[in-house]
Short mmCIF file of C-alpha atoms and ligand atoms in Angstrom, two decimals:
data_model
loop_
_atom_site.label_atom_id
_atom_site.label_comp_id
_atom_site.label_asym_id
_atom_site.label_seq_id
_atom_site.Cartn_x
_atom_site.Cartn_y
_atom_site.Cartn_z
CA MET A 1 0.00 0.00 0.00
CA GLU A 2 1.16 3.54 -0.74
CA VAL A 3 1.78 5.88 2.12
CA GLY A 4 -1.25 8.03 2.83
CA GLN A 5 -3.54 5.91 0.67
CA GLU A 6 -7.25 5.90 1.55
CA TYR A 7 -9.39 2.79 1.30
CA GLU A 8 -13.08 2.12 1.68
CA THR A 9 -14.75 -0.31 4.07
CA THR A 10 -18.53 -0.77 4.20
CA LYS A 11 -18.82 1.62 7.12
CA PHE A 12 -15.94 4.10 7.03
CA THR A 13 -13.34 5.62 4.87
CA ILE A 14 -10.16 4.85 6.71
CA ARG A 15 -7.08 6.89 6.03
CA LYS A 16 -4.30 4.45 6.57
CA PHE A 17 -0.84 5.90 6.80
CA LEU A 18 2.25 3.83 6.60
CA MET A 19 4.71 5.77 8.70
CA LYS A 20 7.09 7.98 6.76
CA HIS A 21 10.60 8.18 8.09
CA ILE A 22 12.86 10.87 6.70
CA ALA A 23 16.65 10.75 6.69
CA VAL A 24 18.57 13.96 6.10
CA MET A 25 22.21 14.61 5.36
CA THR A 26 24.51 17.52 4.56
CA SER A 27 27.01 16.77 1.81
CA GLY A 28 29.97 18.19 -0.12
CA GLY A 29 31.48 21.56 0.70
CA ASP A 30 29.68 22.93 3.73
CA ALA A 31 27.79 26.19 3.41
CA PRO A 32 26.52 28.67 6.01
CA GLY A 33 22.82 27.99 6.52
CA MET A 34 23.01 24.18 6.34
CA ASN A 35 22.23 24.04 10.06
CA ALA A 36 19.27 26.38 9.65
CA CYS A 37 17.94 24.09 6.93
CA LEU A 38 18.42 20.99 9.04
CA ARG A 39 16.59 22.64 11.93
CA ALA A 40 13.67 23.46 9.65
CA VAL A 41 13.48 19.90 8.32
CA VAL A 42 13.53 18.33 11.77
CA ARG A 43 10.97 20.68 13.27
CA ALA A 44 8.61 20.71 10.29
CA ALA A 45 8.68 16.90 10.24
CA HIS A 46 8.16 16.67 13.98
CA ASN A 47 5.09 18.88 13.69
CA LYS A 48 3.71 16.44 11.13
CA LYS A 49 4.50 13.51 13.42
CA VAL A 50 7.19 12.17 11.12
CA LYS A 51 10.42 10.73 12.49
CA VAL A 52 13.70 12.21 11.27
CA PHE A 53 17.10 10.54 11.16
CA GLY A 54 20.34 12.45 10.67
CA ILE A 55 23.07 10.90 8.55
CA LEU A 56 26.55 11.88 9.71
CA ASN A 57 29.35 12.73 7.24
CA GLY A 58 27.23 12.84 4.09
CA TYR A 59 27.36 9.90 1.69
CA GLU A 60 30.38 8.42 3.48
CA GLY A 61 28.36 8.17 6.68
CA LEU A 62 25.42 6.72 4.78
CA ILE A 63 27.62 3.91 3.46
CA ASP A 64 29.01 3.35 6.97
CA ASN A 65 25.54 3.34 8.52
CA GLN A 66 26.12 6.44 10.64
CA ILE A 67 22.43 7.19 10.98
CA GLN A 68 20.80 8.39 14.17
CA ARG A 69 17.49 9.84 15.36
CA LEU A 70 17.21 13.61 15.41
CA THR A 71 14.74 15.35 17.68
CA PRO A 72 13.64 19.00 17.69
CA ARG A 73 15.71 19.77 20.79
CA GLU A 74 18.87 18.44 19.14
CA VAL A 75 18.59 21.10 16.45
CA GLY A 76 18.11 23.90 18.97
CA ASN A 77 20.53 26.83 18.98
CA ILE A 78 22.01 26.02 15.58
CA ILE A 79 20.14 28.39 13.24
CA GLN A 80 22.92 30.95 13.64
CA LYS A 81 25.86 28.57 13.29
CA GLY A 82 28.05 28.06 10.24
CA GLY A 83 29.23 24.61 9.13
CA SER A 84 26.99 21.62 9.73
CA ILE A 85 26.40 19.73 12.96
CA LEU A 86 25.96 16.60 10.81
CA LYS A 87 29.40 17.17 9.19
CA THR A 88 29.96 16.56 5.47
CA SER A 89 32.21 14.58 3.17
CA ARG A 90 33.13 14.29 -0.46
CA SER A 91 32.64 10.57 -1.00
CA LYS A 92 34.59 8.73 -3.68
CA ARG A 93 33.08 5.39 -2.66
CA PHE A 94 29.58 6.66 -3.39
CA LEU A 95 30.51 6.91 -7.06
CA GLN A 96 30.56 3.10 -7.16
CA LYS A 97 27.25 1.27 -7.50
CA LYS A 98 28.18 -1.43 -4.96
CA TYR A 99 28.60 1.19 -2.21
CA ARG A 100 25.40 2.95 -3.22
CA ALA A 101 23.60 -0.37 -2.81
CA VAL A 102 24.99 -0.60 0.74
CA ALA A 103 23.87 2.97 1.42
CA ILE A 104 20.33 2.27 0.20
CA LYS A 105 20.14 -0.92 2.25
CA ASN A 106 21.17 0.96 5.39
CA LEU A 107 18.21 3.29 4.98
CA ILE A 108 15.72 0.55 4.24
CA LYS A 109 16.85 -1.51 7.26
CA LYS A 110 15.89 1.42 9.46
CA GLY A 111 12.47 1.74 7.86
CA ILE A 112 13.46 5.00 6.19
CA ASN A 113 11.57 5.68 2.98
CA CYS A 114 12.46 9.34 2.31
CA LEU A 115 15.81 11.05 1.89
CA LEU A 116 16.71 14.74 1.89
CA VAL A 117 20.13 15.75 0.66
CA ILE A 118 21.34 19.24 1.59
CA GLY A 119 24.25 20.13 -0.67
CA GLY A 120 25.55 21.44 -3.98
CA GLU A 121 25.59 20.22 -7.54
CA GLY A 122 27.55 16.99 -6.96
CA SER A 123 25.51 16.07 -3.89
CA ILE A 124 22.24 16.57 -5.73
CA LYS A 125 23.47 14.42 -8.59
CA GLY A 126 24.09 11.75 -5.96
CA ALA A 127 20.53 12.21 -4.69
CA SER A 128 19.21 11.79 -8.21
CA THR A 129 21.15 8.55 -8.61
CA ILE A 130 19.78 7.13 -5.36
CA ALA A 131 16.25 7.99 -6.46
CA LYS A 132 16.79 6.08 -9.70
CA GLU A 133 18.35 3.06 -8.02
CA SER A 134 15.79 2.61 -5.23
CA ASN A 135 12.16 3.12 -4.28
CA LEU A 136 13.07 5.90 -1.90
CA LYS A 137 11.49 9.31 -2.25
CA VAL A 138 14.38 11.72 -2.63
CA LEU A 139 14.56 15.50 -2.69
CA GLY A 140 17.52 17.87 -2.89
CA LEU A 141 17.99 21.08 -0.94
CA PRO A 142 20.45 23.41 -2.67
CA ALA A 143 23.19 24.48 -0.28
CA THR A 144 26.53 25.63 -1.62
CA ILE A 145 28.45 28.88 -1.60
CA ASP A 146 29.05 28.36 -5.33
CA ARG A 147 25.44 28.89 -6.54
CA ASP A 148 26.18 26.31 -9.19
CA LEU A 149 22.67 25.02 -9.83
CA PRO A 150 21.13 26.89 -12.76
CA LEU A 151 17.32 27.40 -12.59
CA VAL A 152 17.50 26.97 -8.83
CA GLY A 153 18.68 30.55 -8.25
CA PRO A 154 20.05 31.37 -4.82
CA THR A 155 21.60 28.50 -2.94
CA ILE A 156 21.89 28.34 0.82
CA GLY A 157 25.25 29.85 1.80
CA PHE A 158 25.83 31.98 -1.28
CA ASP A 159 24.64 35.25 0.25
CA THR A 160 26.78 34.77 3.35
CA ALA A 161 29.84 33.93 1.27
CA ILE A 162 29.37 37.07 -0.81
CA ASN A 163 29.00 39.23 2.29
CA THR A 164 32.15 37.71 3.74
CA SER A 165 34.01 38.36 0.49
CA LEU A 166 32.77 41.93 0.39
CA GLN A 167 34.00 42.65 3.89
CA ALA A 168 37.47 41.61 2.76
CA ILE A 169 37.25 43.45 -0.56
CA ASP A 170 36.14 46.69 1.14
CA ARG A 171 39.20 46.53 3.35
CA ILE A 172 41.46 45.84 0.39
CA ARG A 173 39.87 48.79 -1.43
CA ASP A 174 40.94 51.12 1.41
CA THR A 175 44.56 50.15 1.11
CA ALA A 176 44.53 49.84 -2.69
CA SER A 177 43.22 53.35 -3.23
CA THR A 178 45.58 54.76 -0.63
CA SER A 179 48.71 53.09 -1.97
CA ASN A 180 47.73 53.18 -5.64
CA THR A 181 48.31 49.47 -6.21
CA VAL A 182 46.60 46.84 -8.35
CA HIS A 183 45.07 44.12 -6.17
CA ILE A 184 44.09 40.70 -7.35
CA VAL A 185 41.48 39.10 -5.08
CA GLU A 186 40.92 35.39 -5.64
CA VAL A 187 37.50 34.10 -4.65
CA MET A 188 36.15 30.53 -4.50
CA GLY A 189 34.24 28.78 -7.24
CA ARG A 190 36.23 25.93 -8.71
CA HIS A 191 33.72 25.16 -11.42
CA CYS A 192 31.47 28.18 -11.36
CA GLY A 193 32.02 31.95 -11.38
CA TRP A 194 28.91 33.29 -9.63
CA ILE A 195 30.84 34.28 -6.50
CA SER A 196 33.21 36.38 -8.57
CA LEU A 197 30.31 38.05 -10.40
CA TYR A 198 28.48 39.06 -7.22
CA ALA A 199 31.68 40.01 -5.41
CA GLY A 200 32.71 41.99 -8.49
CA ILE A 201 29.49 43.97 -8.69
CA GLY A 202 29.09 44.39 -4.94
CA GLY A 203 32.73 45.32 -4.41
CA GLY A 204 32.86 47.75 -7.33
CA ALA A 205 35.71 45.81 -8.92
CA GLU A 206 37.46 47.18 -11.97
CA ALA A 207 37.32 43.76 -13.64
CA VAL A 208 36.37 40.17 -13.04
CA ILE A 209 38.11 37.15 -14.50
CA LEU A 210 36.25 33.86 -14.45
CA GLN A 211 36.43 30.53 -16.22
CA GLU A 212 33.16 30.99 -18.10
CA PHE A 213 34.41 33.91 -20.22
CA ASP A 214 37.73 34.40 -21.99
CA THR A 215 39.85 37.29 -20.81
CA ASN A 216 42.00 39.12 -23.29
CA ILE A 217 44.98 40.16 -21.20
CA LYS A 218 45.94 43.06 -23.47
CA LYS A 219 42.43 44.49 -23.31
CA LEU A 220 42.41 44.03 -19.55
CA THR A 221 45.70 45.91 -19.23
CA LYS A 222 44.36 48.74 -21.38
CA HIS A 223 41.21 48.87 -19.25
CA ILE A 224 43.27 49.17 -16.05
CA LYS A 225 45.44 51.91 -17.55
CA GLU A 226 42.36 53.86 -18.65
CA GLN A 227 40.98 53.67 -15.15
CA ARG A 228 44.19 55.21 -13.84
CA VAL A 229 44.18 57.96 -16.44
CA SER A 230 40.61 58.77 -15.38
CA GLY A 231 42.00 59.59 -11.93
CA LYS A 232 41.31 56.37 -10.11
CA THR A 233 43.84 55.29 -7.55
CA GLY A 234 43.92 51.60 -6.74
CA CYS A 235 42.37 48.83 -8.74
CA ILE A 236 40.67 45.61 -7.75
CA LEU A 237 40.56 42.60 -10.02
CA ILE A 238 38.42 39.72 -8.82
CA VAL A 239 39.51 36.35 -10.12
CA SER A 240 37.73 33.08 -9.68
CA GLU A 241 39.88 30.21 -8.39
CA GLY A 242 38.72 28.15 -11.37
CA ALA A 243 40.05 30.64 -13.95
CA TYR A 244 43.33 29.96 -15.78
CA ASN A 245 42.82 26.21 -15.58
CA ALA A 246 42.33 26.39 -11.84
CA GLU A 247 45.44 28.51 -11.29
CA GLY A 248 43.18 31.43 -10.38
CA GLY A 249 45.08 34.44 -9.02
CA ASP A 250 48.48 32.87 -9.69
CA GLY A 251 47.57 32.46 -13.34
CA LEU A 252 46.42 36.05 -13.64
CA ILE A 253 49.47 37.52 -11.92
CA ARG A 254 51.75 35.51 -14.20
CA GLU A 255 49.98 36.79 -17.32
CA LEU A 256 49.97 40.42 -16.14
CA ASN A 257 53.64 40.29 -15.17
CA LYS A 258 54.50 39.22 -18.71
CA ILE A 259 53.21 42.43 -20.29
CA THR A 260 52.95 45.10 -17.57
CA ASN A 261 54.96 46.62 -14.77
CA PHE A 262 51.94 47.08 -12.51
CA ASP A 263 52.63 47.02 -8.79
CA LEU A 264 50.58 43.88 -8.15
CA ARG A 265 49.35 42.36 -4.90
CA ILE A 266 47.33 39.18 -4.42
CA THR A 267 44.92 38.05 -1.70
CA LYS A 268 43.29 34.63 -1.76
CA LEU A 269 40.14 34.63 0.32
CA GLY A 270 39.93 30.82 0.43
CA HIS A 271 37.89 29.01 3.04
CA ILE A 272 36.96 32.08 5.07
CA GLN A 273 34.16 32.35 2.50
CA ARG A 274 32.72 29.02 3.62
CA GLY A 275 32.53 29.68 7.35
CA GLY A 276 30.77 32.13 9.64
CA ASN A 277 27.25 32.80 10.80
CA PRO A 278 24.70 32.64 8.01
CA SER A 279 23.24 35.95 6.85
CA ALA A 280 19.57 36.76 7.38
CA VAL A 281 18.90 35.94 3.73
CA ASP A 282 20.44 32.49 4.09
CA ARG A 283 18.64 31.71 7.36
CA VAL A 284 15.28 32.60 5.85
CA LEU A 285 15.96 30.76 2.59
CA ALA A 286 17.18 27.66 4.46
CA SER A 287 14.15 27.66 6.76
CA ARG A 288 11.65 28.04 3.93
CA LEU A 289 13.27 25.39 1.75
CA GLY A 290 13.66 22.93 4.63
CA ALA A 291 10.02 23.19 5.68
CA SER A 292 8.77 23.02 2.06
CA ALA A 293 10.83 19.90 1.45
CA VAL A 294 9.03 18.08 4.24
CA ASP A 295 5.63 19.04 2.83
CA LYS A 296 6.69 17.96 -0.64
CA LEU A 297 7.88 14.57 0.62
CA LEU A 298 4.65 14.04 2.52
CA SER A 299 2.70 14.69 -0.66
CA GLY A 300 4.53 11.71 -2.12
CA SER A 301 6.81 13.60 -4.51
CA SER A 302 10.34 12.62 -5.39
CA GLN A 303 13.29 13.73 -7.51
CA TYR A 304 12.97 17.48 -7.13
CA VAL A 305 15.28 20.22 -5.97
CA VAL A 306 13.36 22.47 -3.62
CA SER A 307 14.23 25.97 -4.71
CA GLN A 308 13.28 29.61 -4.53
CA PRO A 309 14.43 31.15 -7.81
CA LYS A 310 12.22 34.19 -7.32
CA ASP A 311 10.09 34.80 -4.28
CA LYS A 312 7.96 31.71 -4.53
CA ILE A 313 9.06 28.19 -3.77
CA GLU A 314 9.43 26.08 -6.91
CA PHE A 315 10.22 22.45 -7.52
CA ILE A 316 12.57 21.62 -10.35
CA HIS A 317 12.85 18.07 -11.59
CA PHE A 318 16.33 16.57 -11.26
CA ASP A 319 16.37 15.86 -15.00
CA LYS A 320 15.82 19.54 -15.81
CA LEU A 321 18.99 20.72 -14.11
CA VAL A 322 21.34 21.96 -16.76
CA GLU A 323 25.08 22.32 -16.44
CA LYS A 324 25.44 26.04 -16.81
CA ASN A 325 23.46 28.99 -18.04
CA LEU A 326 25.95 31.40 -19.58
CA SER A 327 23.36 33.85 -20.87
CA ASP A 328 22.27 34.53 -17.29
CA MET A 329 25.85 35.20 -16.28
CA LYS A 330 26.66 37.48 -19.20
CA ASP A 331 24.49 40.33 -17.91
CA TYR A 332 26.26 40.32 -14.58
CA TYR A 333 29.66 40.10 -16.25
CA GLU A 334 29.06 43.09 -18.49
CA LEU A 335 27.67 45.19 -15.65
CA ILE A 336 30.99 45.05 -13.81
CA PHE A 337 32.83 46.61 -16.73
CA ASN A 338 30.08 49.14 -17.35
CA LEU A 339 30.19 50.39 -13.80
CA ALA A 340 33.95 50.27 -13.29
O1 F6P B 401 31.86 23.90 -1.92
C1 F6P B 401 32.38 24.38 -3.10
C2 F6P B 401 33.73 24.94 -2.85
O2 F6P B 401 33.60 25.92 -1.89
C3 F6P B 401 34.42 25.49 -4.07
O3 F6P B 401 34.13 26.81 -4.34
C4 F6P B 401 35.85 25.25 -3.72
O4 F6P B 401 36.62 25.15 -4.86
C5 F6P B 401 35.78 23.98 -3.00
O5 F6P B 401 34.56 23.95 -2.35
C6 F6P B 401 36.88 23.72 -2.02
O6 F6P B 401 36.68 22.47 -1.50
P1 F6P B 401 37.57 21.79 -0.39
O7 F6P B 401 37.23 22.44 0.89
O8 F6P B 401 37.17 20.37 -0.43
O9 F6P B 401 38.98 22.05 -0.77
#
């Protein structure tokens, strides 16, 4: 019998529910707001009388059967905390079918029939695979500082990461404009340049270099020189770590040194972008998505990413997720140069 199915007897209509048990994990690179999302899932499920299990260490923990009950009190006082109390992993074993079969079995043995995966692009691909290889109902909750899920829009953690980057960039701007130097600021985003675009616009950068668009180094040099002639002191170039075949800032500095005598400085923001208390935007997004995911699971749906591309919650089928949407990015990219 399906969960929630109604059946008729001669006297009554009985609504017979087979208990739904939800397991939830955080996976991949952690992102500020994962805890807020977890809290929302646990509490929303509790209010609907559904049991929740937390999987420790992402897919690695699922393979190793690190699954335990989570109660509303255990997710108290975490909405404001960065990282994830469930921890995360990047699991190589999960890429092999034999380990995925173990992972699925571990859930079934505990009577779990629903899975929520809180994570980025790779983690949601994993969720999609589990859904296809089992009868589990599976949903993804987009959480990554990279914002690398087109159609989905904002991901949990992105706003916080941008604000953290901007705090650093604002400080660098003070010293750059005082000492008249050219500063390269490397931001995260191994496979995706959205952080550099937002940090570039928000930080008033003179240019942004990211892997999605080719940078002509001569044109860039000319652009920097023109800025100086216009009276600007100091210059900030944001570079994505994935640019220059993942050489990021080092690649850019090498290319600029070949053809200019700019007084160059480099700052790599690195993992400070991943930590810290989630912003208000991320806490609200995480809470809304977490609670909506529980409702969606209870309605019997599977294989969706719960998202909020505009103001309304939307559900995007796993199969509709596309790799990248360059036309979306182009507008942002051009704005940086227009406003420099
Ligand atoms: O989570 C995505 C991300 O933040 C990327 O932007 C970055 O390249 C990567 O994680 C770093 O991962 P790790 O912490 O495993 O080195």
